[in-house]
Structure formats: C-alpha cells, structure tokens
PDB file of C-alpha atoms in Angstrom:
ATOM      1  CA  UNK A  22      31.790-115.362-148.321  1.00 42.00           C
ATOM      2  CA  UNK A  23      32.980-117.592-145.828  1.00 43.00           C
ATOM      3  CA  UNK A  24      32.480-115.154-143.017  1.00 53.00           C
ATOM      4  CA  UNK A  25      28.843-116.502-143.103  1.00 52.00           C
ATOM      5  CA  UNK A  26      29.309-120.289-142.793  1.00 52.00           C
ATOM      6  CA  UNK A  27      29.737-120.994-138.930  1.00 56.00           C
ATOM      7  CA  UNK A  28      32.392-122.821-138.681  1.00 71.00           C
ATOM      8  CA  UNK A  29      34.274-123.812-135.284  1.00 78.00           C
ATOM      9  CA  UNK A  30      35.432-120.368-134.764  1.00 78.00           C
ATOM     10  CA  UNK A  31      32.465-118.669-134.866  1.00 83.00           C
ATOM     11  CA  UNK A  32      30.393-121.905-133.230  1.00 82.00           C
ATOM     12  CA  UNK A  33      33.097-120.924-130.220  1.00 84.00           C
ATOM     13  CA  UNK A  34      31.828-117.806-130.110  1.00 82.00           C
ATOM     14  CA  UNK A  35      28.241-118.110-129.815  1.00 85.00           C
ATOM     15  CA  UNK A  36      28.249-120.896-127.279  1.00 83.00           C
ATOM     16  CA  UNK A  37      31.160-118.728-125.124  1.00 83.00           C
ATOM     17  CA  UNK A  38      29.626-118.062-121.619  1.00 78.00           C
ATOM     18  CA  UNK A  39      29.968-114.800-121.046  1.00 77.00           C
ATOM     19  CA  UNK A  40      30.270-113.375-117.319  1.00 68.00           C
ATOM     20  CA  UNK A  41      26.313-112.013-117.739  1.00 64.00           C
ATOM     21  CA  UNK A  42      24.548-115.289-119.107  1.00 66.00           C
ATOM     22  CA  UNK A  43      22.481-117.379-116.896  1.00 60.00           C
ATOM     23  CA  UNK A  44      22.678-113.773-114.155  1.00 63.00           C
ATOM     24  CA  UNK A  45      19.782-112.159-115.159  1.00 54.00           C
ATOM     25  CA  UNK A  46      17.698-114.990-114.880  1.00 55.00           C
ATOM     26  CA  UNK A  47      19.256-115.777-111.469  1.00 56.00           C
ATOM     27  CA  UNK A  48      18.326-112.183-110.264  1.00 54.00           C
ATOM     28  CA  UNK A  49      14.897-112.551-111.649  1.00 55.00           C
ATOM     29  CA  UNK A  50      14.232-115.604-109.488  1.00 53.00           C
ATOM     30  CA  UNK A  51      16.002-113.881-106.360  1.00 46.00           C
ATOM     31  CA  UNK A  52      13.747-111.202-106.539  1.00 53.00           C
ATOM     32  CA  UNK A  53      10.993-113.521-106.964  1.00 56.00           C
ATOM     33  CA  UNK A  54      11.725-115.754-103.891  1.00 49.00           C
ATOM     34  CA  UNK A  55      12.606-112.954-101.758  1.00 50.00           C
ATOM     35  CA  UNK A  56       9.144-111.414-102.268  1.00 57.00           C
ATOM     36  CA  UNK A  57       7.605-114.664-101.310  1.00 54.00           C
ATOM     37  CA  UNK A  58       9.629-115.289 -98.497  1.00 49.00           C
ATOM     38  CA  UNK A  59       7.712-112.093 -97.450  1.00 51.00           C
ATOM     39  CA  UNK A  60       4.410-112.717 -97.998  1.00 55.00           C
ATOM     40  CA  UNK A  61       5.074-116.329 -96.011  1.00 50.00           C
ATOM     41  CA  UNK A  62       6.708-114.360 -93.522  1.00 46.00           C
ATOM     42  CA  UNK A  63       3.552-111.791 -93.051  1.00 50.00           C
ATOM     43  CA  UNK A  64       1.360-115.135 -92.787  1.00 51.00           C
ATOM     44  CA  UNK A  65       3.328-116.461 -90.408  1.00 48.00           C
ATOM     45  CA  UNK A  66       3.634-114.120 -87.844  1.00 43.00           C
ATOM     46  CA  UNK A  67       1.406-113.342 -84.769  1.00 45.00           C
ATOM     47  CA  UNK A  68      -1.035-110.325 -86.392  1.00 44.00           C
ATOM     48  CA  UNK A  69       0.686-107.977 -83.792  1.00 41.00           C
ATOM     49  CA  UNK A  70       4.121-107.985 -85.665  1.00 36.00           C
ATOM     50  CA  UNK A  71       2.053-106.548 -89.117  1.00 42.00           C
ATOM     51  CA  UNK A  72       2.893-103.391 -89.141  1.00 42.00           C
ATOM     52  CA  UNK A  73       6.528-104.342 -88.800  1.00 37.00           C
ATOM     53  CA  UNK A  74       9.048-104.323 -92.051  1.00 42.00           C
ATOM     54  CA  UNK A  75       8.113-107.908 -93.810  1.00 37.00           C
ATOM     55  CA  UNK A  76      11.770-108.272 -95.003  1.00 41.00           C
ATOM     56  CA  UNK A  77      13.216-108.080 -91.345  1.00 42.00           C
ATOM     57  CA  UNK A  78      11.351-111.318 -90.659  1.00 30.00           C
ATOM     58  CA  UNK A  79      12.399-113.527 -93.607  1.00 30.00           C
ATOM     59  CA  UNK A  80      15.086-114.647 -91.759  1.00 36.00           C
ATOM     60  CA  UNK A  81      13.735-115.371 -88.322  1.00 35.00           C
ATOM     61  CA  UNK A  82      10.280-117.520 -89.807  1.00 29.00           C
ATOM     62  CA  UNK A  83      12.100-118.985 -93.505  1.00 32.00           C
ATOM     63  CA  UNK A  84      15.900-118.582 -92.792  1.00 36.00           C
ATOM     64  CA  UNK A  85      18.261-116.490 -95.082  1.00 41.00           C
ATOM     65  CA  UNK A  86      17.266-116.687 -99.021  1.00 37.00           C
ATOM     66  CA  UNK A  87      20.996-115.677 -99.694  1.00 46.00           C
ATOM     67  CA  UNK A  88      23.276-112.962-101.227  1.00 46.00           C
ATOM     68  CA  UNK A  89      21.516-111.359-104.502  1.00 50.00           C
ATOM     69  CA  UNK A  90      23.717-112.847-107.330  1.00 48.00           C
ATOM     70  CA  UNK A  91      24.020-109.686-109.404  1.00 52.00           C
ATOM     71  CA  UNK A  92      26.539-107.899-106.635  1.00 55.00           C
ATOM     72  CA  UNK A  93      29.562-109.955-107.101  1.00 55.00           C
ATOM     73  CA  UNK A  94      29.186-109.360-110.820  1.00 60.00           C
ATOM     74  CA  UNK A  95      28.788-105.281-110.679  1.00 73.00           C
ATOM     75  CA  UNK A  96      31.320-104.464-108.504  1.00 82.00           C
ATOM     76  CA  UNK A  97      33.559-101.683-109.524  1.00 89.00           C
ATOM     77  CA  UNK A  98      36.907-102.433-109.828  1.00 88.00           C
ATOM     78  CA  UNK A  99      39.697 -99.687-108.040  1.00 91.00           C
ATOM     79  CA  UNK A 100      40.491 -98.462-111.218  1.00 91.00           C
ATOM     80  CA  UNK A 101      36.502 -98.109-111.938  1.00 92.00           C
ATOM     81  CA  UNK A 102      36.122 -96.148-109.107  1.00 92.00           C
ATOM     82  CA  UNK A 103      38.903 -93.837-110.448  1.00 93.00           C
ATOM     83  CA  UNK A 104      36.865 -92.923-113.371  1.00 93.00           C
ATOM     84  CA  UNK A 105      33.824 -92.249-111.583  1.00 93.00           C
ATOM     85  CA  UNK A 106      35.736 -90.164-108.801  1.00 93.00           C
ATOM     86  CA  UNK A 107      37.443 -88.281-111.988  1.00 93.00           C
ATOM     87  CA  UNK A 108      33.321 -87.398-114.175  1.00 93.00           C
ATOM     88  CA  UNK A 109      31.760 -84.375-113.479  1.00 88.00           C
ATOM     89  CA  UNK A 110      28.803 -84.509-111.066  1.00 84.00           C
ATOM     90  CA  UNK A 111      25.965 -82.833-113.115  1.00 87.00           C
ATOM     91  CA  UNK A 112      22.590 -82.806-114.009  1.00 89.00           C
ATOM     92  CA  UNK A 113      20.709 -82.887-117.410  1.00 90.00           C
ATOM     93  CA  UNK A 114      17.855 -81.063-118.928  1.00 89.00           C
ATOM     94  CA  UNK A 115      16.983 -83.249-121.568  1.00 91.00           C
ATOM     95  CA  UNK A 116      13.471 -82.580-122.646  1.00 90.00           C
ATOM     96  CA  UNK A 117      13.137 -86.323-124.860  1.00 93.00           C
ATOM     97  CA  UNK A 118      15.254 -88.991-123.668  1.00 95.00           C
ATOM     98  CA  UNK A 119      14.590 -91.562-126.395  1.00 96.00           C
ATOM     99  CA  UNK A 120      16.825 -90.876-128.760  1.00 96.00           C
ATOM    100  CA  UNK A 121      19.566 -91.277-125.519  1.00 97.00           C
ATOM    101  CA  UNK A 122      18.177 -94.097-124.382  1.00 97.00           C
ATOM    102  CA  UNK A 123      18.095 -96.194-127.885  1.00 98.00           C
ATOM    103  CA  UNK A 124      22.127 -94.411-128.329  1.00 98.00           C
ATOM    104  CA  UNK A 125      22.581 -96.556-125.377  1.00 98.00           C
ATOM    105  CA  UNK A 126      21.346 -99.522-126.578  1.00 98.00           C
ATOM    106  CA  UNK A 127      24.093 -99.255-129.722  1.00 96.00           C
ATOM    107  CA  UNK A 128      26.642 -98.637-127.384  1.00 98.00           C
ATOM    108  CA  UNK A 129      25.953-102.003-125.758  1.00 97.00           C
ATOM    109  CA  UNK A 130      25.558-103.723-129.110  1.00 98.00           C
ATOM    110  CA  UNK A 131      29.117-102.717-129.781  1.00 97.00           C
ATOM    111  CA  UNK A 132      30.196-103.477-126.284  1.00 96.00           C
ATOM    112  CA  UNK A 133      28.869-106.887-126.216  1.00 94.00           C
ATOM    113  CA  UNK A 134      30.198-107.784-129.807  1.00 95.00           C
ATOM    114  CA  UNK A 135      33.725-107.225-128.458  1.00 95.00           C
ATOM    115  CA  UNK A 136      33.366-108.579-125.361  1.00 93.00           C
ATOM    116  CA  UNK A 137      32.182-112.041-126.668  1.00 92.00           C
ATOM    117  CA  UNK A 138      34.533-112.071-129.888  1.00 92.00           C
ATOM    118  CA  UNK A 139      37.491-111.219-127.931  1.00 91.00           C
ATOM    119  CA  UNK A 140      35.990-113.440-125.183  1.00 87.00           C
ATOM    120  CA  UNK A 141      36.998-110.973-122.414  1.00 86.00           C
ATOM    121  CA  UNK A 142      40.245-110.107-123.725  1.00 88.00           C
ATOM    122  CA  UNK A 143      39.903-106.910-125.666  1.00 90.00           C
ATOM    123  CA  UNK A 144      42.212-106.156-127.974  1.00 91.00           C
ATOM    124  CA  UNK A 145      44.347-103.088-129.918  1.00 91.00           C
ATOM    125  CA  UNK A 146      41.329-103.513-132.498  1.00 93.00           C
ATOM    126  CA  UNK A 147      38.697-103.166-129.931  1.00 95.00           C
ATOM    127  CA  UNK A 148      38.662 -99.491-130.247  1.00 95.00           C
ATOM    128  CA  UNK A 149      38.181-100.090-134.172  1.00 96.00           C
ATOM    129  CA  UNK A 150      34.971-102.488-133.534  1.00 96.00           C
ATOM    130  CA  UNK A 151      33.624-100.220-131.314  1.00 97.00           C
ATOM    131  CA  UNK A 152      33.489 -97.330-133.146  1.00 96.00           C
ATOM    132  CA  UNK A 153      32.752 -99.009-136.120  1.00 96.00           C
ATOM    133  CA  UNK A 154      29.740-100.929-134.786  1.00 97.00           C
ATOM    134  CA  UNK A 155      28.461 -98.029-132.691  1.00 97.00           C
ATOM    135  CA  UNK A 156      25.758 -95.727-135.210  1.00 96.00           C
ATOM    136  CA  UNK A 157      26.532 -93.276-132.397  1.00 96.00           C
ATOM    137  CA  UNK A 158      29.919 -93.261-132.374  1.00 96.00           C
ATOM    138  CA  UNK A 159      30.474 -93.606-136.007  1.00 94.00           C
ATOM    139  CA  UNK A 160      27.743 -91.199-137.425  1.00 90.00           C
ATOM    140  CA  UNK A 161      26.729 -89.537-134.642  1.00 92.00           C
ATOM    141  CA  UNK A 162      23.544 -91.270-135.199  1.00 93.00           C
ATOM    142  CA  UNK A 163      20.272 -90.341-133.944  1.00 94.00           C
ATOM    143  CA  UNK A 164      17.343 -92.883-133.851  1.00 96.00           C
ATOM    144  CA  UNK A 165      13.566 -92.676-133.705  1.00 95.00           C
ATOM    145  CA  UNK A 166      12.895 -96.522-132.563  1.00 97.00           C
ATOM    146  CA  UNK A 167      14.193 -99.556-131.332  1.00 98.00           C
ATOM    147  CA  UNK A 168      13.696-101.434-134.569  1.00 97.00           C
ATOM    148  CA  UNK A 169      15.700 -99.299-136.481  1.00 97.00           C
ATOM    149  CA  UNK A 170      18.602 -99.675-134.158  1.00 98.00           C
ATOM    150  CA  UNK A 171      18.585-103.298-134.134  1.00 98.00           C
ATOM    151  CA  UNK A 172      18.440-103.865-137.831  1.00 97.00           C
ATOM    152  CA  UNK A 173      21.198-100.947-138.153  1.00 97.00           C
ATOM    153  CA  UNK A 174      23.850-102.413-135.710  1.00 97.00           C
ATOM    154  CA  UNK A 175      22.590-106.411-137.247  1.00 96.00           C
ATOM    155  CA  UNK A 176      23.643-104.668-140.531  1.00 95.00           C
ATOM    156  CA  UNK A 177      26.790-103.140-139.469  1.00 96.00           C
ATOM    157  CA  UNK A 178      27.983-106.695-137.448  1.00 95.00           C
ATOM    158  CA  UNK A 179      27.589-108.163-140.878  1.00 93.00           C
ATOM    159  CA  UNK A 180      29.503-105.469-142.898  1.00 92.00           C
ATOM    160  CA  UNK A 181      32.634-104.275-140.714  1.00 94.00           C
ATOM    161  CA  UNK A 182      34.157-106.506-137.920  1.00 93.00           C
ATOM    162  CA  UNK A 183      36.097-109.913-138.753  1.00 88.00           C
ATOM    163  CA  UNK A 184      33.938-111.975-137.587  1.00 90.00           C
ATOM    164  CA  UNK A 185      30.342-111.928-139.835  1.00 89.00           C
ATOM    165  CA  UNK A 186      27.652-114.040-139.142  1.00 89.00           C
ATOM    166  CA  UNK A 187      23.907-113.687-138.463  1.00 91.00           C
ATOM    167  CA  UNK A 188      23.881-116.264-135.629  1.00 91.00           C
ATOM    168  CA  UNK A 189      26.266-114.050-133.793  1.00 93.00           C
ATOM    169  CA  UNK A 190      24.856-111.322-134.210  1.00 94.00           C
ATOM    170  CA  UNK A 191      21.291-112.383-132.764  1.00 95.00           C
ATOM    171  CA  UNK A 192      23.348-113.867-130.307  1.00 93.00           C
ATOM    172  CA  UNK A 193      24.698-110.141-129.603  1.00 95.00           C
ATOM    173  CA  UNK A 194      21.446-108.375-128.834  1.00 96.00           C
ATOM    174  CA  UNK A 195      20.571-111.222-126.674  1.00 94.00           C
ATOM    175  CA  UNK A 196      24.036-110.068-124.421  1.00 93.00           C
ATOM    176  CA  UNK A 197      22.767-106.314-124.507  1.00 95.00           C
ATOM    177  CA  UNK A 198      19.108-107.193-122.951  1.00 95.00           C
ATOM    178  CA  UNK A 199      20.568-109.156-120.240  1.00 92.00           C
ATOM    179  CA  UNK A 200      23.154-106.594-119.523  1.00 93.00           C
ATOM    180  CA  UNK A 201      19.699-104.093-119.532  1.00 95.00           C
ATOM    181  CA  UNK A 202      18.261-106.303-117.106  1.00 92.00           C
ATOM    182  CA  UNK A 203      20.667-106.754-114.892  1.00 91.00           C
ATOM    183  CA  UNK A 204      20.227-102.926-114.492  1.00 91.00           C
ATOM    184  CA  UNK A 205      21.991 -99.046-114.177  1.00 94.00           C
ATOM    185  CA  UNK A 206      25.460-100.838-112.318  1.00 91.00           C
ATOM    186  CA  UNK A 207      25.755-103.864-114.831  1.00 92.00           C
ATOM    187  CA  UNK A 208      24.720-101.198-117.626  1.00 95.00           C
ATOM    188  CA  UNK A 209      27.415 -98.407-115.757  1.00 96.00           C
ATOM    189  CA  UNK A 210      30.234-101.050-115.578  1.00 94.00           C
ATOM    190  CA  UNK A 211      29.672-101.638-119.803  1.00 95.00           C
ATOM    191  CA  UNK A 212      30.314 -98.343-120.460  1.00 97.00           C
ATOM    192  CA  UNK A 213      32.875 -97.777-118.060  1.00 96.00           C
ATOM    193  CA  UNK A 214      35.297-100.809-120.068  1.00 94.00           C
ATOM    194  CA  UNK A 215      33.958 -98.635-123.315  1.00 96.00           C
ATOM    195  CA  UNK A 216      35.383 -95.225-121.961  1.00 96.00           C
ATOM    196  CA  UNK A 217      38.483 -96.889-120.960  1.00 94.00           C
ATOM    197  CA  UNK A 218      38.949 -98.843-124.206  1.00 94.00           C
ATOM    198  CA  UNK A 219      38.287 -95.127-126.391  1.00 96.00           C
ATOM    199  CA  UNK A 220      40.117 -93.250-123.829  1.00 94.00           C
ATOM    200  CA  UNK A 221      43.447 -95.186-124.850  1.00 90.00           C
ATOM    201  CA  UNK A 222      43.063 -94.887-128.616  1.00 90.00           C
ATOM    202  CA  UNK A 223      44.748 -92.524-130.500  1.00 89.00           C
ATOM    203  CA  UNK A 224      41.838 -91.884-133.175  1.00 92.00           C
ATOM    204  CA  UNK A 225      38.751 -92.218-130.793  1.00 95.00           C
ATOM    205  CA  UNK A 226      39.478 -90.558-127.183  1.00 94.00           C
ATOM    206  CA  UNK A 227      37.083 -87.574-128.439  1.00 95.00           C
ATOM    207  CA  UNK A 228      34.165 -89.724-128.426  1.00 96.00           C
ATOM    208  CA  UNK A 229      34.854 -90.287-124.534  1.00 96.00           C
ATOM    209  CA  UNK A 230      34.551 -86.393-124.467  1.00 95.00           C
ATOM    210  CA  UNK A 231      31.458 -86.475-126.736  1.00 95.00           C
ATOM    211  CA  UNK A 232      29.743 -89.791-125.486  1.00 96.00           C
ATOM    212  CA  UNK A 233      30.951 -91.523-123.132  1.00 97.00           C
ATOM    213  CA  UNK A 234      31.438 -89.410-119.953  1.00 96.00           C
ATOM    214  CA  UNK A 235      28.284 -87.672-120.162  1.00 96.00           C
ATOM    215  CA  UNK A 236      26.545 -91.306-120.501  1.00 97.00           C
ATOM    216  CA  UNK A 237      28.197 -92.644-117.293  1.00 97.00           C
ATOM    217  CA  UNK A 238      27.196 -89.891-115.487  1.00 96.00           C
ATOM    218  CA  UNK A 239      23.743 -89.673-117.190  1.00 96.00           C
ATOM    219  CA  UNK A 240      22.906 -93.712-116.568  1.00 96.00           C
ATOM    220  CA  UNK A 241      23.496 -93.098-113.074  1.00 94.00           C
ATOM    221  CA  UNK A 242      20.378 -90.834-112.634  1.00 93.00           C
ATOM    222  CA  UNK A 243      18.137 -92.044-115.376  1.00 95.00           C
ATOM    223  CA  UNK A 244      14.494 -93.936-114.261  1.00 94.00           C
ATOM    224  CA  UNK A 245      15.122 -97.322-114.101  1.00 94.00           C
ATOM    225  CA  UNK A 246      11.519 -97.525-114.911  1.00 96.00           C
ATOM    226  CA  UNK A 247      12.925 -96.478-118.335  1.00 96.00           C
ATOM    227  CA  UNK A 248      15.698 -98.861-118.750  1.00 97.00           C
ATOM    228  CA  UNK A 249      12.717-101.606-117.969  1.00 96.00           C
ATOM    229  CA  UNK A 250      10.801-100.125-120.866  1.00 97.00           C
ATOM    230  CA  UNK A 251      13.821-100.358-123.011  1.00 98.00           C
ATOM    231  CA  UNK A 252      14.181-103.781-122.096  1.00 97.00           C
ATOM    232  CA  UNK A 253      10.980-104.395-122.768  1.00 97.00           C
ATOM    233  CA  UNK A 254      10.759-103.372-126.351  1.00 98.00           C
ATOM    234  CA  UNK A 255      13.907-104.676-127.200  1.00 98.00           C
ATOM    235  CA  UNK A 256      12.717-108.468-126.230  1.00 97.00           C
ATOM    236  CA  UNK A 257       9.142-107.249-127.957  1.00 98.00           C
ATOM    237  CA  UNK A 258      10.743-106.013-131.697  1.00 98.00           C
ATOM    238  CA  UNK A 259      14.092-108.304-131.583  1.00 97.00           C
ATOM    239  CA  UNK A 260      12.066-111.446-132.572  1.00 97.00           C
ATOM    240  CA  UNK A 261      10.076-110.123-135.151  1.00 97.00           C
ATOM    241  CA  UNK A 262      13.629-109.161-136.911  1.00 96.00           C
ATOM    242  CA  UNK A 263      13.751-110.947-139.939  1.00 93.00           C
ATOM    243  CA  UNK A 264      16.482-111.686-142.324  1.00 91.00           C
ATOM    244  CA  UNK A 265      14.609-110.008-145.075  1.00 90.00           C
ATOM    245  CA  UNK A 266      14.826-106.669-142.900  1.00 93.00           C
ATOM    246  CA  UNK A 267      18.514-106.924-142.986  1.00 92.00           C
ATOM    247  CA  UNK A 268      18.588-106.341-146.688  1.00 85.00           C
ATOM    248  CA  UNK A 269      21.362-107.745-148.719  1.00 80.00           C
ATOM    249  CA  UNK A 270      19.670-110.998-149.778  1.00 84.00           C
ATOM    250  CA  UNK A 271      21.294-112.704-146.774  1.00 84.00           C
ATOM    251  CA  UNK A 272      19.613-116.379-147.384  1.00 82.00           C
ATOM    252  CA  UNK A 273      21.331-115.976-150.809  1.00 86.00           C
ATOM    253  CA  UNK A 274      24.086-115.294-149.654  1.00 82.00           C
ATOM    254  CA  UNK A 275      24.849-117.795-147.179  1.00 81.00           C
ATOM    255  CA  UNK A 276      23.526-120.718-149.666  1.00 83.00           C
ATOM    256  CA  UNK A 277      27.025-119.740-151.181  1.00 85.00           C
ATOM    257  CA  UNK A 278      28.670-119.640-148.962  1.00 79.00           C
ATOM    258  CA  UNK A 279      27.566-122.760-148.453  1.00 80.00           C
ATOM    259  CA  UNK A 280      28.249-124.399-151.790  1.00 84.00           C
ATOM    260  CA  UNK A 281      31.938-122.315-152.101  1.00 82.00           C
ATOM    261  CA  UNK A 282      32.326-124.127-148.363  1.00 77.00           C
ATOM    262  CA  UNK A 283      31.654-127.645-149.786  1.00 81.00           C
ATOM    263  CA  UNK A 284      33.917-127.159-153.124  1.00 82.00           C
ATOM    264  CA  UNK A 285      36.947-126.269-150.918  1.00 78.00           C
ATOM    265  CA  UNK A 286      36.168-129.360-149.286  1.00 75.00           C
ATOM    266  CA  UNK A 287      35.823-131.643-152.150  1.00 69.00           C
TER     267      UNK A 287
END
C-alpha cells in the first residue's frame, strides 16, 4: 500500500534531472533560430548572393548561433562504438512497421524507468526491471496502438518494480517522448545501455539475440519521419490516459494508502 503514497523517495525521483530533460526543448529552439538566422540572412544579402546556400551566410550577416545542444549528449562512448562495429549490417523487409515501432516505444518505457529510479546508476536488478516492464521482452508482446502500450507498461510500473507510483510513472512516458524527440542517436544510445545491461545477465542475454540487436541496427535506417509520428501520437493519447483506464480502482487505492500512511503516523 505504501508504494503509492509519494513520499521523499519517490518525490526524489520524479524531480531527478535526468541527462535528457530541458534537451529536447533546447534542440527545438536551435532548430528554430537557426532557420531564422537564414531567412534574415537571405534578406540581408545583396540579391546576387540568392542562389547561394542560406546557411553559409548565417555567420558572416548574424554571427555564429552556436553548437546544436543535442551532440554532446549522443555521443557514443568507445565501448558504444564496439557494439555497433560488432551488429550485423543488414537490411529489413518488413511489410508493417507499427507493431516495431510501438515495441520500441516499451523498450524506452522500461529504459527510462531504470534510468531515473536508479538515477543513472543501473543496478544487478536492472536486467529484472527491464524485462519485467518491457511487454516485448516479457511476452513477446505485439501491439495494435499507442494507447494500449501506454496503459500496458502504466499498468506493469504499478504491479512489478519497487518503486510504484502513478506520478512516476506519467513522469516515465514523459522521459521516453523526449528521448523520441531528441531523435534515431539519442533513441540508438537507449538501446545500446539496454543491450549491454541484457547482454550481462544470466537469464536475459537471449532477448539481445531476439530484440535488441536487430533494433539497433533497425533504428538506424528507419524514417525519421516515422519516429516524428510516433512522437506525435504519444504526446496526442498520453494525456487523455486516465486513471480509470489503468484499472485496479487506483483512486481507491491510494485514499488508503493514504489513511494506513496517517495511522502509522499517529
């Protein structure tokens, strides 16, 4: 019962800045000033110099707009770029790619609930969370919208892991759309940590085999006029997620929670 009461620990949690927050909106407005920089640029330049590339003359009428702010954060580290050297280069004939796409937004459900519980430190148990918060890893699930993955991984957050709580778990899907928007590297470099933290356990290095390496190599090629999409109907369907949906009587629930809370505090 008390997994639903947010106390500290789980206050902690939600508030932790994670190395994503506050990025996506930075790279939003970088791409946003950069494409006005060139539209001053064409305005200000002698009608002779038109035809030229607008985003050579930023610099020379504005001055430099700066480094994009997503780079530093998707670098690959050395032992990254091990993993990526080591996957098979191939190509996929997948004739519906929904199904893949909303696997992959489970997989960063479960990444993103271990990232922020552990707060960057994953742990022996990580594996365990994972797998266990993953309807694709742990059922081999396939899903036909992205409602129904939402409400299944909210559900799951609330059953399996040690740390339960609603707030969280909103707090969760919020991580995976910013991850989504910061695009295919950010998105690459998630499931990258995820193959490394499977490849290392004992009970769930097939799922690398089964999952995992044919996901890095697929999110490297997929449209990233797809991923937008996803993205897209995530932040469309997420708030319309009610409590209710969840099942289990959840406002019940925490009510005592509540009241058990206050009697151990008496």
């Amino acid at each position: 019962m008390m997994d639903f009461v947010d106390d500290d620990e789980i206050r902690e949690m939600i508030s932790f800045k994670t190395q994503w927050n506050g990025i996506a909106r930075k790279k939003s407005d970088w791409k946003k000033m950069k494409k006005q920089m060139a539209a001053s640029s064409q305005e200000n330049v002698p009608h002779r110099t038109q035809d030229l590339d607008p985003s050579s003359l930023i610099s020379s009428v504005i001055g430099p707009i700066g480094p994009n702010p997503v780079l530093d954060l998707v670098k690959f580290s050395t032992e990254e770029q091990e993993q990526l050297i080591r996957l098979s280069h191939k190509d996929y004939l997948i004739e519906n790619e929904k199904p893949v796409l909303l696997g992959l937004l489970d997989l960063l459900f479960a990444y993103c609930y271990d990232f922020r519980t552990t707060m960057e430190e994953s742990t022996v148990e990580s594996g365990w969370t994972i797998t266990h918060l993953s309807p694709t890893l742990s059922w081999l699930e396939e899903f036909g919208s992205v409602k129904d993955v939402l409400v299944s991984c909210i559900r799951r957050s609330l059953i399996y892991p040690l740390f339960r709580n609603y707030k969280l778990s909103r707090q969760i899907v919020t991580d995976a759309i910013e991850i989504l928007q910061l695009g295919k590297r950010s998105i690459l470099k998630a499931l990258l940590k995820l193959k490394f933290q499977l490849e290392r356990s004992e009970y769930y290095h097939h799922l690398v085999r089964l999952y995992l390496n044919d996901y890095c190599v697929w999110i490297q090629k997929v449209s990233s006029k797809k991923l937008k999409s996803l993205r897209a109907e995530v932040e469309k369907v997420f708030p319309t997620i009610s409590k209710e949906e969840i099942g289990w009587n959840l406002k019940n629930l925490e009510k005592q929670a509540q009241e058990f809370a206050a009697e151990e505090n008496d």
